[in-house]
mmCIF file of C-alpha atoms in Angstrom:
data_model
loop_
_atom_site.group_PDB
_atom_site.id
_atom_site.type_symbol
_atom_site.label_atom_id
_atom_site.label_comp_id
_atom_site.label_asym_id
_atom_site.label_seq_id
_atom_site.Cartn_x
_atom_site.Cartn_y
_atom_site.Cartn_z
ATOM 1 C CA MET A 650 135.731 82.118 -18.453
ATOM 2 C CA ILE A 651 132.054 82.912 -17.963
ATOM 3 C CA GLN A 652 131.316 79.194 -18.210
ATOM 4 C CA ALA A 653 133.919 78.403 -15.532
ATOM 5 C CA ALA A 654 132.538 81.069 -13.190
ATOM 6 C CA LEU A 655 128.947 79.917 -13.675
ATOM 7 C CA ALA A 656 129.849 76.239 -13.217
ATOM 8 C CA SER A 657 131.755 77.094 -10.008
ATOM 9 C CA PHE A 658 128.715 79.038 -8.796
ATOM 10 C CA ILE A 659 126.382 76.057 -9.281
ATOM 11 C CA ALA A 660 128.852 73.491 -7.938
ATOM 12 C CA THR A 661 129.532 75.511 -4.784
ATOM 13 C CA GLY A 662 125.802 75.973 -4.156
ATOM 14 C CA ALA A 663 125.222 72.249 -4.594
ATOM 15 C CA PHE A 664 127.935 71.452 -2.060
ATOM 16 C CA ALA A 665 126.510 73.999 0.358
ATOM 17 C CA ILE A 666 123.226 72.060 0.345
ATOM 18 C CA LEU A 667 125.082 68.725 0.695
ATOM 19 C CA PHE A 668 126.840 70.112 3.787
ATOM 20 C CA THR A 669 123.564 71.461 5.290
ATOM 21 C CA VAL A 670 124.259 75.176 5.015
ATOM 22 C CA ARG A 671 121.054 77.166 5.423
ATOM 23 C CA GLY A 672 119.450 80.353 4.170
ATOM 24 C CA ARG A 673 121.270 83.124 2.349
ATOM 25 C CA LYS A 674 124.639 81.711 3.391
ATOM 26 C CA ILE A 675 124.219 79.286 0.475
ATOM 27 C CA LEU A 676 124.093 82.269 -1.895
ATOM 28 C CA VAL A 677 127.110 83.920 -0.246
ATOM 29 C CA ALA A 678 129.142 80.697 -0.487
ATOM 30 C CA SER A 679 128.157 80.332 -4.148
ATOM 31 C CA ILE A 680 129.250 83.868 -4.966
ATOM 32 C CA ILE A 681 132.594 83.291 -3.233
ATOM 33 C CA GLY A 682 133.030 80.067 -5.208
ATOM 34 C CA MET A 683 132.135 81.878 -8.414
ATOM 35 C CA LEU A 684 134.674 84.649 -7.820
ATOM 36 C CA ALA A 685 137.398 82.102 -7.000
ATOM 37 C CA GLY A 686 136.597 80.178 -10.192
ATOM 38 C CA PHE A 687 136.612 83.433 -12.143
ATOM 39 C CA VAL A 688 140.012 84.480 -10.780
ATOM 40 C CA PHE A 689 141.451 81.049 -11.632
ATOM 41 C CA ALA A 690 140.096 81.144 -15.205
ATOM 42 C CA LEU A 691 141.206 84.772 -15.687
ATOM 43 C CA ALA A 692 144.748 84.001 -14.504
ATOM 44 C CA GLN A 693 144.903 80.939 -16.745
ATOM 45 C CA GLU A 694 143.760 82.929 -19.774
ATOM 46 C CA ASN A 695 146.462 85.543 -19.201
ATOM 47 C CA GLY A 696 149.207 82.924 -19.334
ATOM 48 C CA ILE A 697 149.944 82.734 -15.598
ATOM 49 C CA SER A 698 151.154 79.254 -14.541
ATOM 50 C CA VAL A 699 148.655 76.801 -13.047
ATOM 51 C CA VAL A 700 150.243 76.798 -9.593
ATOM 52 C CA VAL A 701 150.260 80.597 -9.310
ATOM 53 C CA SER A 702 146.688 80.878 -10.592
ATOM 54 C CA GLN A 703 145.647 78.265 -8.046
ATOM 55 C CA PHE A 704 147.320 80.336 -5.305
ATOM 56 C CA LEU A 705 145.605 83.547 -6.456
ATOM 57 C CA ALA A 706 142.221 81.805 -6.521
ATOM 58 C CA SER A 707 142.852 80.333 -3.067
ATOM 59 C CA ILE A 708 143.808 83.750 -1.621
ATOM 60 C CA THR A 709 140.641 85.252 -3.102
ATOM 61 C CA LEU A 710 138.495 82.448 -1.745
ATOM 62 C CA SER A 711 139.816 82.412 1.803
ATOM 63 C CA GLY A 712 140.102 86.213 2.057
ATOM 64 C CA LEU A 713 136.493 86.713 0.987
ATOM 65 C CA SER A 714 135.403 83.880 3.288
ATOM 66 C CA GLU A 715 137.097 85.496 6.308
ATOM 67 C CA ILE A 716 135.451 88.837 5.518
ATOM 68 C CA CYS A 717 131.998 87.291 5.027
ATOM 69 C CA ALA A 718 132.381 85.190 8.179
ATOM 70 C CA ARG A 719 132.957 88.382 10.190
ATOM 71 C CA LYS A 720 130.030 90.092 8.527
ATOM 72 C CA PHE A 721 127.563 87.225 9.012
ATOM 73 C CA LYS A 722 128.982 86.232 12.451
ATOM 74 C CA THR A 723 129.404 82.610 11.432
ATOM 75 C CA PRO A 724 132.303 80.096 11.346
ATOM 76 C CA VAL A 725 134.546 80.699 8.357
ATOM 77 C CA THR A 726 134.652 76.992 7.452
ATOM 78 C CA ILE A 727 131.091 77.229 6.107
ATOM 79 C CA PHE A 728 132.279 79.337 3.201
ATOM 80 C CA ILE A 729 135.765 77.881 2.700
ATOM 81 C CA VAL A 730 134.670 74.236 2.568
ATOM 82 C CA CYS A 731 131.981 74.774 -0.057
ATOM 83 C CA ALA A 732 133.982 77.116 -2.276
ATOM 84 C CA LEU A 733 137.221 75.114 -2.045
ATOM 85 C CA ILE A 734 135.964 71.982 -3.776
ATOM 86 C CA PRO A 735 135.745 73.318 -7.372
ATOM 87 C CA LEU A 736 139.429 74.290 -7.089
ATOM 88 C CA VAL A 737 140.662 70.838 -6.008
ATOM 89 C CA PRO A 738 142.790 69.417 -8.873
ATOM 90 C CA GLY A 739 140.714 66.244 -9.241
ATOM 91 C CA GLY A 740 141.293 65.990 -12.985
ATOM 92 C CA GLY A 741 145.058 65.883 -12.643
ATOM 93 C CA MET A 742 144.804 63.227 -9.945
ATOM 94 C CA TYR A 743 142.703 61.039 -12.242
ATOM 95 C CA PHE A 744 144.913 61.461 -15.307
ATOM 96 C CA SER A 745 148.056 60.743 -13.302
ATOM 97 C CA MET A 746 146.495 57.559 -11.941
ATOM 98 C CA LYS A 747 145.424 56.549 -15.438
ATOM 99 C CA ALA A 748 148.914 57.129 -16.861
ATOM 100 C CA LEU A 749 150.478 55.108 -14.039
ATOM 101 C CA MET A 750 148.044 52.289 -14.770
ATOM 102 C CA GLU A 751 149.122 52.244 -18.407
ATOM 103 C CA SER A 752 152.765 51.864 -17.200
ATOM 104 C CA ASN A 753 153.504 55.363 -18.472
ATOM 105 C CA THR A 754 155.504 56.223 -15.359
ATOM 106 C CA ALA A 755 157.167 59.381 -16.700
ATOM 107 C CA LEU A 756 153.869 61.052 -17.643
ATOM 108 C CA GLY A 757 152.146 59.837 -14.480
ATOM 109 C CA ASN A 758 154.856 61.215 -12.219
ATOM 110 C CA ALA A 759 154.939 64.522 -14.084
ATOM 111 C CA ILE A 760 151.178 65.024 -13.631
ATOM 112 C CA LEU A 761 151.346 63.839 -10.018
ATOM 113 C CA LEU A 762 154.030 66.429 -9.218
ATOM 114 C CA ASP A 763 151.843 69.065 -10.870
ATOM 115 C CA VAL A 764 148.834 67.987 -8.781
ATOM 116 C CA LEU A 765 150.872 68.032 -5.560
ATOM 117 C CA SER A 766 152.176 71.534 -6.213
ATOM 118 C CA GLN A 767 148.669 72.719 -7.090
ATOM 119 C CA SER A 768 147.296 71.310 -3.832
ATOM 120 C CA GLY A 769 150.221 72.933 -2.042
ATOM 121 C CA ALA A 770 149.339 76.303 -3.572
ATOM 122 C CA LEU A 771 145.701 75.839 -2.602
ATOM 123 C CA VAL A 772 146.619 75.008 0.993
ATOM 124 C CA LEU A 773 149.158 77.840 1.184
ATOM 125 C CA GLY A 774 146.488 80.378 0.245
ATOM 126 C CA ILE A 775 144.245 79.198 3.072
ATOM 127 C CA VAL A 776 147.180 79.094 5.516
ATOM 128 C CA VAL A 777 148.145 82.701 4.737
ATOM 129 C CA MET A 778 144.618 84.034 5.185
ATOM 130 C CA SER A 779 143.880 81.900 8.284
ATOM 131 C CA THR A 780 147.105 83.072 9.897
ATOM 132 C CA ILE A 781 146.206 86.718 9.304
ATOM 133 C CA SER A 782 142.759 86.043 10.787
ATOM 134 C CA PHE A 783 144.159 84.236 13.856
ATOM 135 C CA MET A 784 146.692 87.029 14.406
ATOM 136 C CA GLN A 785 143.995 89.664 14.184
ATOM 137 C CA ARG A 786 141.818 87.724 16.658
ATOM 138 C CA ALA A 787 144.693 87.441 19.145
ATOM 139 C CA TYR A 788 145.398 91.161 18.741
ATOM 140 C CA MET A 789 141.751 92.083 19.323
ATOM 141 C CA SER A 790 141.453 89.913 22.435
ATOM 142 C CA ARG A 791 144.630 91.369 23.920
ATOM 143 C CA ARG A 792 143.189 94.873 23.828
ATOM 144 C CA MET B 1335 127.856 72.005 49.305
ATOM 145 C CA ASP B 1336 125.755 69.310 47.762
ATOM 146 C CA TYR B 1337 124.179 71.843 45.438
ATOM 147 C CA VAL B 1338 127.561 73.007 44.203
ATOM 148 C CA LYS B 1339 128.715 69.482 43.463
ATOM 149 C CA ASN B 1340 125.571 68.855 41.456
ATOM 150 C CA ASN B 1341 126.113 72.007 39.575
ATOM 151 C CA ILE B 1342 129.667 71.267 38.485
ATOM 152 C CA ASN B 1343 128.547 67.965 36.991
ATOM 153 C CA ASP B 1344 125.615 69.566 35.175
ATOM 154 C CA VAL B 1345 127.904 72.169 33.680
ATOM 155 C CA LEU B 1346 130.310 69.443 32.627
ATOM 156 C CA GLU B 1347 127.479 67.550 30.905
ATOM 157 C CA ASN B 1348 126.524 70.684 28.976
ATOM 158 C CA ALA B 1349 130.052 71.536 27.929
ATOM 159 C CA VAL B 1350 130.808 68.008 26.751
ATOM 160 C CA LEU B 1351 127.503 67.763 24.872
ATOM 161 C CA ALA B 1352 128.298 70.972 22.995
ATOM 162 C CA GLY B 1353 131.738 69.636 22.145
ATOM 163 C CA LYS B 1354 130.292 66.337 20.971
ATOM 164 C CA ILE B 1355 127.789 67.986 18.633
ATOM 165 C CA LEU B 1356 130.523 70.197 17.194
ATOM 166 C CA LEU B 1357 132.954 67.342 16.647
ATOM 167 C CA GLU B 1358 130.305 65.119 15.065
ATOM 168 C CA SER B 1359 129.343 67.900 12.670
ATOM 169 C CA GLY B 1360 132.923 68.483 11.554
ATOM 170 C CA ALA B 1361 134.201 71.534 13.446
ATOM 171 C CA GLU B 1362 137.863 72.476 13.848
ATOM 172 C CA THR B 1363 139.651 71.405 17.040
ATOM 173 C CA TYR B 1364 140.210 74.883 18.437
ATOM 174 C CA ARG B 1365 136.523 75.734 18.040
ATOM 175 C CA VAL B 1366 135.500 72.683 20.095
ATOM 176 C CA GLU B 1367 137.992 73.478 22.866
ATOM 177 C CA GLU B 1368 137.002 77.139 22.967
ATOM 178 C CA THR B 1369 133.287 76.373 23.131
ATOM 179 C CA ILE B 1370 133.744 73.914 26.000
ATOM 180 C CA GLN B 1371 135.744 76.492 27.940
ATOM 181 C CA ARG B 1372 133.295 79.273 27.229
ATOM 182 C CA ILE B 1373 130.262 77.281 28.410
ATOM 183 C CA ALA B 1374 132.019 76.241 31.621
ATOM 184 C CA LEU B 1375 133.281 79.716 32.460
ATOM 185 C CA ASN B 1376 129.887 81.246 31.691
ATOM 186 C CA CYS B 1377 128.316 78.989 34.330
ATOM 187 C CA GLY B 1378 130.685 80.334 36.996
ATOM 188 C CA MET B 1379 133.365 77.658 36.990
ATOM 189 C CA ASP B 1380 136.911 78.696 37.930
ATOM 190 C CA ASP B 1381 138.754 76.834 35.213
ATOM 191 C CA ALA B 1382 138.069 74.527 32.297
ATOM 192 C CA GLN B 1383 140.598 72.525 30.309
ATOM 193 C CA ALA B 1384 139.687 70.590 27.198
ATOM 194 C CA PHE B 1385 141.833 68.298 25.090
ATOM 195 C CA VAL B 1386 140.185 67.406 21.815
ATOM 196 C CA LEU B 1387 141.173 64.971 19.085
ATOM 197 C CA PRO B 1388 139.077 64.197 15.992
ATOM 198 C CA THR B 1389 137.975 60.964 17.704
ATOM 199 C CA GLY B 1390 137.434 62.021 21.313
ATOM 200 C CA ILE B 1391 137.073 64.738 23.934
ATOM 201 C CA MET B 1392 138.686 64.970 27.390
ATOM 202 C CA THR B 1393 137.547 67.719 29.719
ATOM 203 C CA THR B 1394 138.240 68.738 33.296
ATOM 204 C CA ILE B 1395 136.322 71.517 35.012
ATOM 205 C CA THR B 1396 137.469 73.064 38.263
ATOM 206 C CA LEU B 1397 135.413 74.877 40.904
ATOM 207 C CA GLY B 1398 137.244 75.803 44.093
ATOM 208 C CA LYS B 1399 138.966 72.585 45.176
ATOM 209 C CA GLU B 1400 136.590 70.348 43.247
ATOM 210 C CA ASN B 1401 137.388 68.784 39.912
ATOM 211 C CA ALA B 1402 135.073 66.988 37.503
ATOM 212 C CA THR B 1403 136.368 65.094 34.490
ATOM 213 C CA LYS B 1404 134.682 63.469 31.553
ATOM 214 C CA ILE B 1405 136.170 61.589 28.624
ATOM 215 C CA ILE B 1406 133.998 60.701 25.653
ATOM 216 C CA ARG B 1407 134.709 58.879 22.443
ATOM 217 C CA VAL B 1408 133.240 60.341 19.257
ATOM 218 C CA LYS B 1409 132.588 57.679 16.667
ATOM 219 C CA ASN B 1410 130.080 58.690 14.022
ATOM 220 C CA ARG B 1411 131.246 61.805 12.252
ATOM 221 C CA SER B 1412 129.273 63.451 9.486
ATOM 222 C CA ILE B 1413 129.139 66.901 7.934
ATOM 223 C CA ASN B 1414 126.515 69.332 9.175
ATOM 224 C CA LEU B 1415 127.733 72.916 8.940
ATOM 225 C CA ASP B 1416 124.380 74.252 10.146
ATOM 226 C CA LYS B 1417 124.881 72.745 13.614
ATOM 227 C CA ILE B 1418 128.347 74.310 13.848
ATOM 228 C CA ASP B 1419 126.810 77.643 12.904
ATOM 229 C CA GLN B 1420 124.064 77.350 15.540
ATOM 230 C CA ILE B 1421 126.439 76.377 18.361
ATOM 231 C CA ASN B 1422 128.726 79.209 17.307
ATOM 232 C CA ALA B 1423 125.781 81.597 17.642
ATOM 233 C CA LEU B 1424 124.979 80.223 21.121
ATOM 234 C CA SER B 1425 128.621 80.548 22.105
ATOM 235 C CA ARG B 1426 128.599 84.196 20.961
ATOM 236 C CA GLU B 1427 125.531 84.884 23.097
ATOM 237 C CA LEU B 1428 127.304 83.392 26.109
ATOM 238 C CA MET B 1429 130.026 86.024 25.798
ATOM 239 C CA THR B 1430 127.593 88.807 26.640
ATOM 240 C CA THR B 1431 124.744 87.209 28.636
ATOM 241 C CA LYS B 1432 124.607 84.647 31.454
ATOM 242 C CA TYR B 1433 122.281 81.674 31.082
ATOM 243 C CA ASP B 1434 121.466 79.035 33.698
ATOM 244 C CA VAL B 1435 122.334 75.380 33.213
ATOM 245 C CA GLU B 1436 118.822 74.326 32.187
ATOM 246 C CA THR B 1437 118.512 76.922 29.422
ATOM 247 C CA ILE B 1438 121.820 75.964 27.862
ATOM 248 C CA ARG B 1439 120.894 72.293 28.094
ATOM 249 C CA ASN B 1440 117.601 72.848 26.277
ATOM 250 C CA ARG B 1441 119.221 74.960 23.585
ATOM 251 C CA LEU B 1442 121.855 72.254 23.000
ATOM 252 C CA LEU B 1443 119.276 69.465 22.785
ATOM 253 C CA LEU B 1444 117.312 71.553 20.282
ATOM 254 C CA ILE B 1445 120.419 71.992 18.136
ATOM 255 C CA GLN B 1446 121.253 68.289 18.390
ATOM 256 C CA ASP B 1447 117.866 67.368 16.916
ATOM 257 C CA ALA B 1448 118.013 69.994 14.143
ATOM 258 C CA GLN B 1449 116.644 68.740 10.854
ATOM 259 C CA GLN B 1450 118.876 67.884 7.916
ATOM 260 C CA TYR B 1451 117.818 68.557 4.345
ATOM 261 C CA PRO B 1452 115.748 65.597 3.089
ATOM 262 C CA PHE B 1453 117.573 62.917 1.111
ATOM 263 C CA SER B 1454 115.895 63.883 -2.185
ATOM 264 C CA TRP B 1455 117.232 67.447 -1.973
ATOM 265 C CA LYS B 1456 120.719 66.221 -1.255
ATOM 266 C CA LEU B 1457 120.557 63.705 -4.084
ATOM 267 C CA LEU B 1458 119.413 66.411 -6.490
ATOM 268 C CA SER B 1459 122.113 68.844 -5.415
ATOM 269 C CA ALA B 1460 124.780 66.133 -5.722
ATOM 270 C CA ALA B 1461 123.557 65.477 -9.264
ATOM 271 C CA ILE B 1462 123.481 69.188 -10.166
ATOM 272 C CA GLY B 1463 126.940 69.688 -8.662
ATOM 273 C CA SER B 1464 128.316 66.785 -10.657
ATOM 274 C CA GLY B 1465 126.789 68.183 -13.852
ATOM 275 C CA ALA B 1466 128.271 71.606 -13.129
ATOM 276 C CA PHE B 1467 131.721 70.052 -12.711
ATOM 277 C CA ALA B 1468 131.441 68.571 -16.217
ATOM 278 C CA LEU B 1469 130.923 72.104 -17.552
ATOM 279 C CA LEU B 1470 133.794 73.374 -15.379
ATOM 280 C CA PHE B 1471 136.110 70.800 -16.956
ATOM 281 C CA LYS B 1472 135.098 72.125 -20.393
ATOM 282 C CA GLY B 1473 132.823 69.211 -21.237
ATOM 283 C CA SER B 1474 129.846 69.351 -23.586
ATOM 284 C CA MET B 1475 126.180 69.453 -22.576
ATOM 285 C CA ILE B 1476 125.922 65.680 -23.135
ATOM 286 C CA ASP B 1477 128.776 65.105 -20.665
ATOM 287 C CA ALA B 1478 126.960 67.276 -18.146
ATOM 288 C CA ILE B 1479 123.744 65.267 -18.494
ATOM 289 C CA ILE B 1480 125.555 61.936 -18.098
ATOM 290 C CA SER B 1481 127.453 63.323 -15.088
ATOM 291 C CA PHE B 1482 124.133 64.392 -13.611
ATOM 292 C CA PHE B 1483 122.979 60.761 -13.402
ATOM 293 C CA ALA B 1484 126.417 59.430 -12.442
ATOM 294 C CA GLY B 1485 126.462 61.933 -9.579
ATOM 295 C CA MET B 1486 123.149 60.539 -8.335
ATOM 296 C CA ILE B 1487 124.588 57.013 -8.349
ATOM 297 C CA VAL B 1488 127.776 57.953 -6.529
ATOM 298 C CA TYR B 1489 125.926 59.937 -3.867
ATOM 299 C CA SER B 1490 123.293 57.294 -3.160
ATOM 300 C CA ILE B 1491 125.875 54.509 -2.891
ATOM 301 C CA LYS B 1492 127.965 56.602 -0.487
ATOM 302 C CA PHE B 1493 124.866 57.551 1.515
ATOM 303 C CA PHE B 1494 123.570 54.012 1.968
ATOM 304 C CA ALA B 1495 127.024 52.575 2.640
ATOM 305 C CA ASP B 1496 127.463 55.169 5.407
ATOM 306 C CA LYS B 1497 124.033 54.318 6.749
ATOM 307 C CA LEU B 1498 124.901 50.609 6.916
ATOM 308 C CA GLY B 1499 127.930 51.522 9.013
ATOM 309 C CA ILE B 1500 130.541 50.363 6.506
ATOM 310 C CA ASN B 1501 133.841 52.115 7.258
ATOM 311 C CA PHE B 1502 134.674 55.150 5.162
ATOM 312 C CA PHE B 1503 137.524 53.524 3.252
ATOM 313 C CA ILE B 1504 135.434 50.667 1.872
ATOM 314 C CA ALA B 1505 132.398 52.920 1.367
ATOM 315 C CA THR B 1506 134.435 55.351 -0.741
ATOM 316 C CA THR B 1507 136.062 52.546 -2.720
ATOM 317 C CA LEU B 1508 132.661 51.006 -3.397
ATOM 318 C CA ALA B 1509 131.093 54.308 -4.494
ATOM 319 C CA SER B 1510 134.025 55.127 -6.759
ATOM 320 C CA PHE B 1511 134.073 51.611 -8.276
ATOM 321 C CA CYS B 1512 130.336 51.298 -9.008
ATOM 322 C CA SER B 1513 129.925 54.772 -10.422
ATOM 323 C CA ILE B 1514 132.953 54.491 -12.711
ATOM 324 C CA ILE B 1515 131.672 51.198 -14.136
ATOM 325 C CA PHE B 1516 128.325 52.920 -14.660
ATOM 326 C CA SER B 1517 129.801 55.949 -16.405
ATOM 327 C CA ILE B 1518 132.051 53.867 -18.641
ATOM 328 C CA LEU B 1519 128.997 51.886 -19.763
ATOM 329 C CA LEU B 1520 126.983 55.069 -20.372
ATOM 330 C CA THR B 1521 129.708 56.773 -22.396
ATOM 331 C CA GLN B 1522 130.331 53.887 -24.795
ATOM 332 C CA SER B 1523 128.629 55.528 -27.758
ATOM 333 C CA PHE B 1524 128.691 59.232 -26.916
ATOM 334 C CA GLY B 1525 130.232 61.617 -24.401
ATOM 335 C CA ASN B 1526 133.727 61.951 -22.969
ATOM 336 C CA THR B 1527 134.448 59.202 -20.436
ATOM 337 C CA ASP B 1528 137.293 61.043 -18.668
ATOM 338 C CA ILE B 1529 135.257 64.186 -18.036
ATOM 339 C CA VAL B 1530 132.265 62.255 -16.689
ATOM 340 C CA ILE B 1531 134.466 60.226 -14.338
ATOM 341 C CA ILE B 1532 136.329 63.269 -13.001
ATOM 342 C CA SER B 1533 133.206 65.333 -12.428
ATOM 343 C CA MET B 1534 131.430 62.650 -10.468
ATOM 344 C CA LEU B 1535 134.512 61.712 -8.444
ATOM 345 C CA MET B 1536 134.663 65.354 -7.279
ATOM 346 C CA LEU B 1537 131.662 64.523 -5.079
ATOM 347 C CA LEU B 1538 133.889 62.193 -3.036
ATOM 348 C CA VAL B 1539 136.686 64.751 -2.531
ATOM 349 C CA PRO B 1540 137.193 65.304 1.240
ATOM 350 C CA GLY B 1541 136.991 69.099 1.146
ATOM 351 C CA LEU B 1542 136.006 69.531 4.800
ATOM 352 C CA VAL B 1543 138.802 67.293 6.078
ATOM 353 C CA ILE B 1544 141.410 69.145 3.988
ATOM 354 C CA THR B 1545 140.191 72.523 5.259
ATOM 355 C CA ASN B 1546 140.147 71.339 8.867
ATOM 356 C CA ALA B 1547 143.613 69.790 8.572
ATOM 357 C CA VAL B 1548 144.978 73.107 7.343
ATOM 358 C CA ARG B 1549 143.200 75.207 9.949
ATOM 359 C CA ASP B 1550 144.195 72.818 12.766
ATOM 360 C CA SER B 1551 147.842 73.060 11.807
ATOM 361 C CA VAL B 1552 147.597 76.854 11.656
ATOM 362 C CA ALA B 1553 146.055 76.797 15.145
ATOM 363 C CA GLN B 1554 148.937 74.502 16.225
ATOM 364 C CA ASP B 1555 146.727 71.523 17.107
ATOM 365 C CA LEU B 1556 149.286 69.249 15.533
ATOM 366 C CA GLY B 1557 147.878 65.922 16.745
ATOM 367 C CA ALA B 1558 144.511 66.638 15.195
ATOM 368 C CA ALA B 1559 146.126 68.016 12.044
ATOM 369 C CA VAL B 1560 148.139 64.827 11.467
ATOM 370 C CA ASN B 1561 145.016 62.765 12.129
ATOM 371 C CA ARG B 1562 143.052 64.632 9.491
ATOM 372 C CA LEU B 1563 145.900 64.655 6.979
ATOM 373 C CA LEU B 1564 146.007 60.863 7.223
ATOM 374 C CA GLU B 1565 142.238 60.703 6.718
ATOM 375 C CA THR B 1566 142.569 62.806 3.546
ATOM 376 C CA ILE B 1567 145.280 60.532 2.186
ATOM 377 C CA LEU B 1568 143.208 57.436 2.990
ATOM 378 C CA ILE B 1569 140.143 58.826 1.213
ATOM 379 C CA ALA B 1570 142.203 59.783 -1.850
ATOM 380 C CA THR B 1571 143.677 56.264 -1.864
ATOM 381 C CA ALA B 1572 140.211 54.745 -1.603
ATOM 382 C CA ILE B 1573 138.944 56.782 -4.580
ATOM 383 C CA ALA B 1574 141.972 55.777 -6.651
ATOM 384 C CA LEU B 1575 141.636 52.129 -5.618
ATOM 385 C CA GLY B 1576 138.014 51.951 -6.752
ATOM 386 C CA ALA B 1577 138.903 53.679 -10.001
ATOM 387 C CA ILE B 1578 141.844 51.342 -10.721
ATOM 388 C CA ILE B 1579 139.756 48.211 -10.203
ATOM 389 C CA ALA B 1580 136.913 49.580 -12.332
ATOM 390 C CA ILE B 1581 139.171 50.668 -15.206
ATOM 391 C CA ALA B 1582 141.109 47.401 -15.175
ATOM 392 C CA LEU B 1583 137.841 45.440 -15.303
ATOM 393 C CA ALA B 1584 136.497 47.609 -18.119
ATOM 394 C CA LYS B 1585 139.681 47.104 -20.124
ATOM 395 C CA ALA B 1586 139.604 43.353 -19.558
ATOM 396 C CA GLY B 1587 135.979 43.372 -20.730
ATOM 397 C CA GLY B 1588 136.972 45.121 -23.947
ATOM 398 C CA LEU B 1589 135.117 48.389 -23.343
ATOM 399 C CA THR B 1590 136.493 51.563 -24.892
ATOM 400 C CA LEU B 1591 137.797 54.210 -22.509
#
């Protein structure tokens, strides 16, 4: 769990530099990534299904990103993009492709379905938080 | 009257330049449209309409009975979140203070020329990120070290392929293919091949495009959202294609996977 959080922290920071984020925003993005990784690992360890843990991690990530974006007066994508990548189910995608290559269609399809639902959960988390943020913006500008 | 006509074109130039920088750096569609409108209205124009797709910008600005229109095509897109941040800051300033056309122009040109991190830093962070992914996927320290070097390979191939102007599909396929061959060779005697391959392929994952596709569809820019969704699918296909060729070759060559 600690290992997952620490690895997410480093990976998110590395991506922040790859995407030319500057200054202390790199640190903020890394901390958001770390917390998202921690939530995912915690949920997994407590026997929650992969899809639901992915959704919880995604909600954490995009909620924190929206809050930090307000606080630092910066576009929210800066934080979401960097912190999202450690959550992408790349491993599942690879194993499904490998199984399909070995003509093991049943296993390949099963993993692929799992990957698709995980990506769906990830996207749904961002959609929920973005919608709340857009609604709040529209409400503020109407006043 | 002549002065006014000049002015509307100058404002248009500024607004479109801001939009171009944003789109080339990877901003969401609604942010580009909003920024164009805000710059035009700040310079005293009556109305500004922008229609933005991931590959182009169309803008019309109105002042009295005069209209000025500009359409530009945006071809080279990269990721530079710092530029988006800086233009966002400028756009926030415009909400409270009025600047003249020259000032905005100079600020925009300054942002356009903003420095990137040097290549060595990016290479190092790609390598560190790849190593961290190996630990995230519960690999050993040896896996992390091999992923570190594999990450360097995948990033430099992608970087130079982009620089040569090879299209993103072939560039991604090439990067995925070469680096998988490399990691299979390195993990012949020790290390876990699967973990090394996954952690370095994570560097090619189109995180920005996925995020933008989602946020565009939430903001109801459906054309742009579909565009970006297709780009994501193409990149994923390219990664898989490179991997399939590499693994098939390795198997035919009798290497252990």
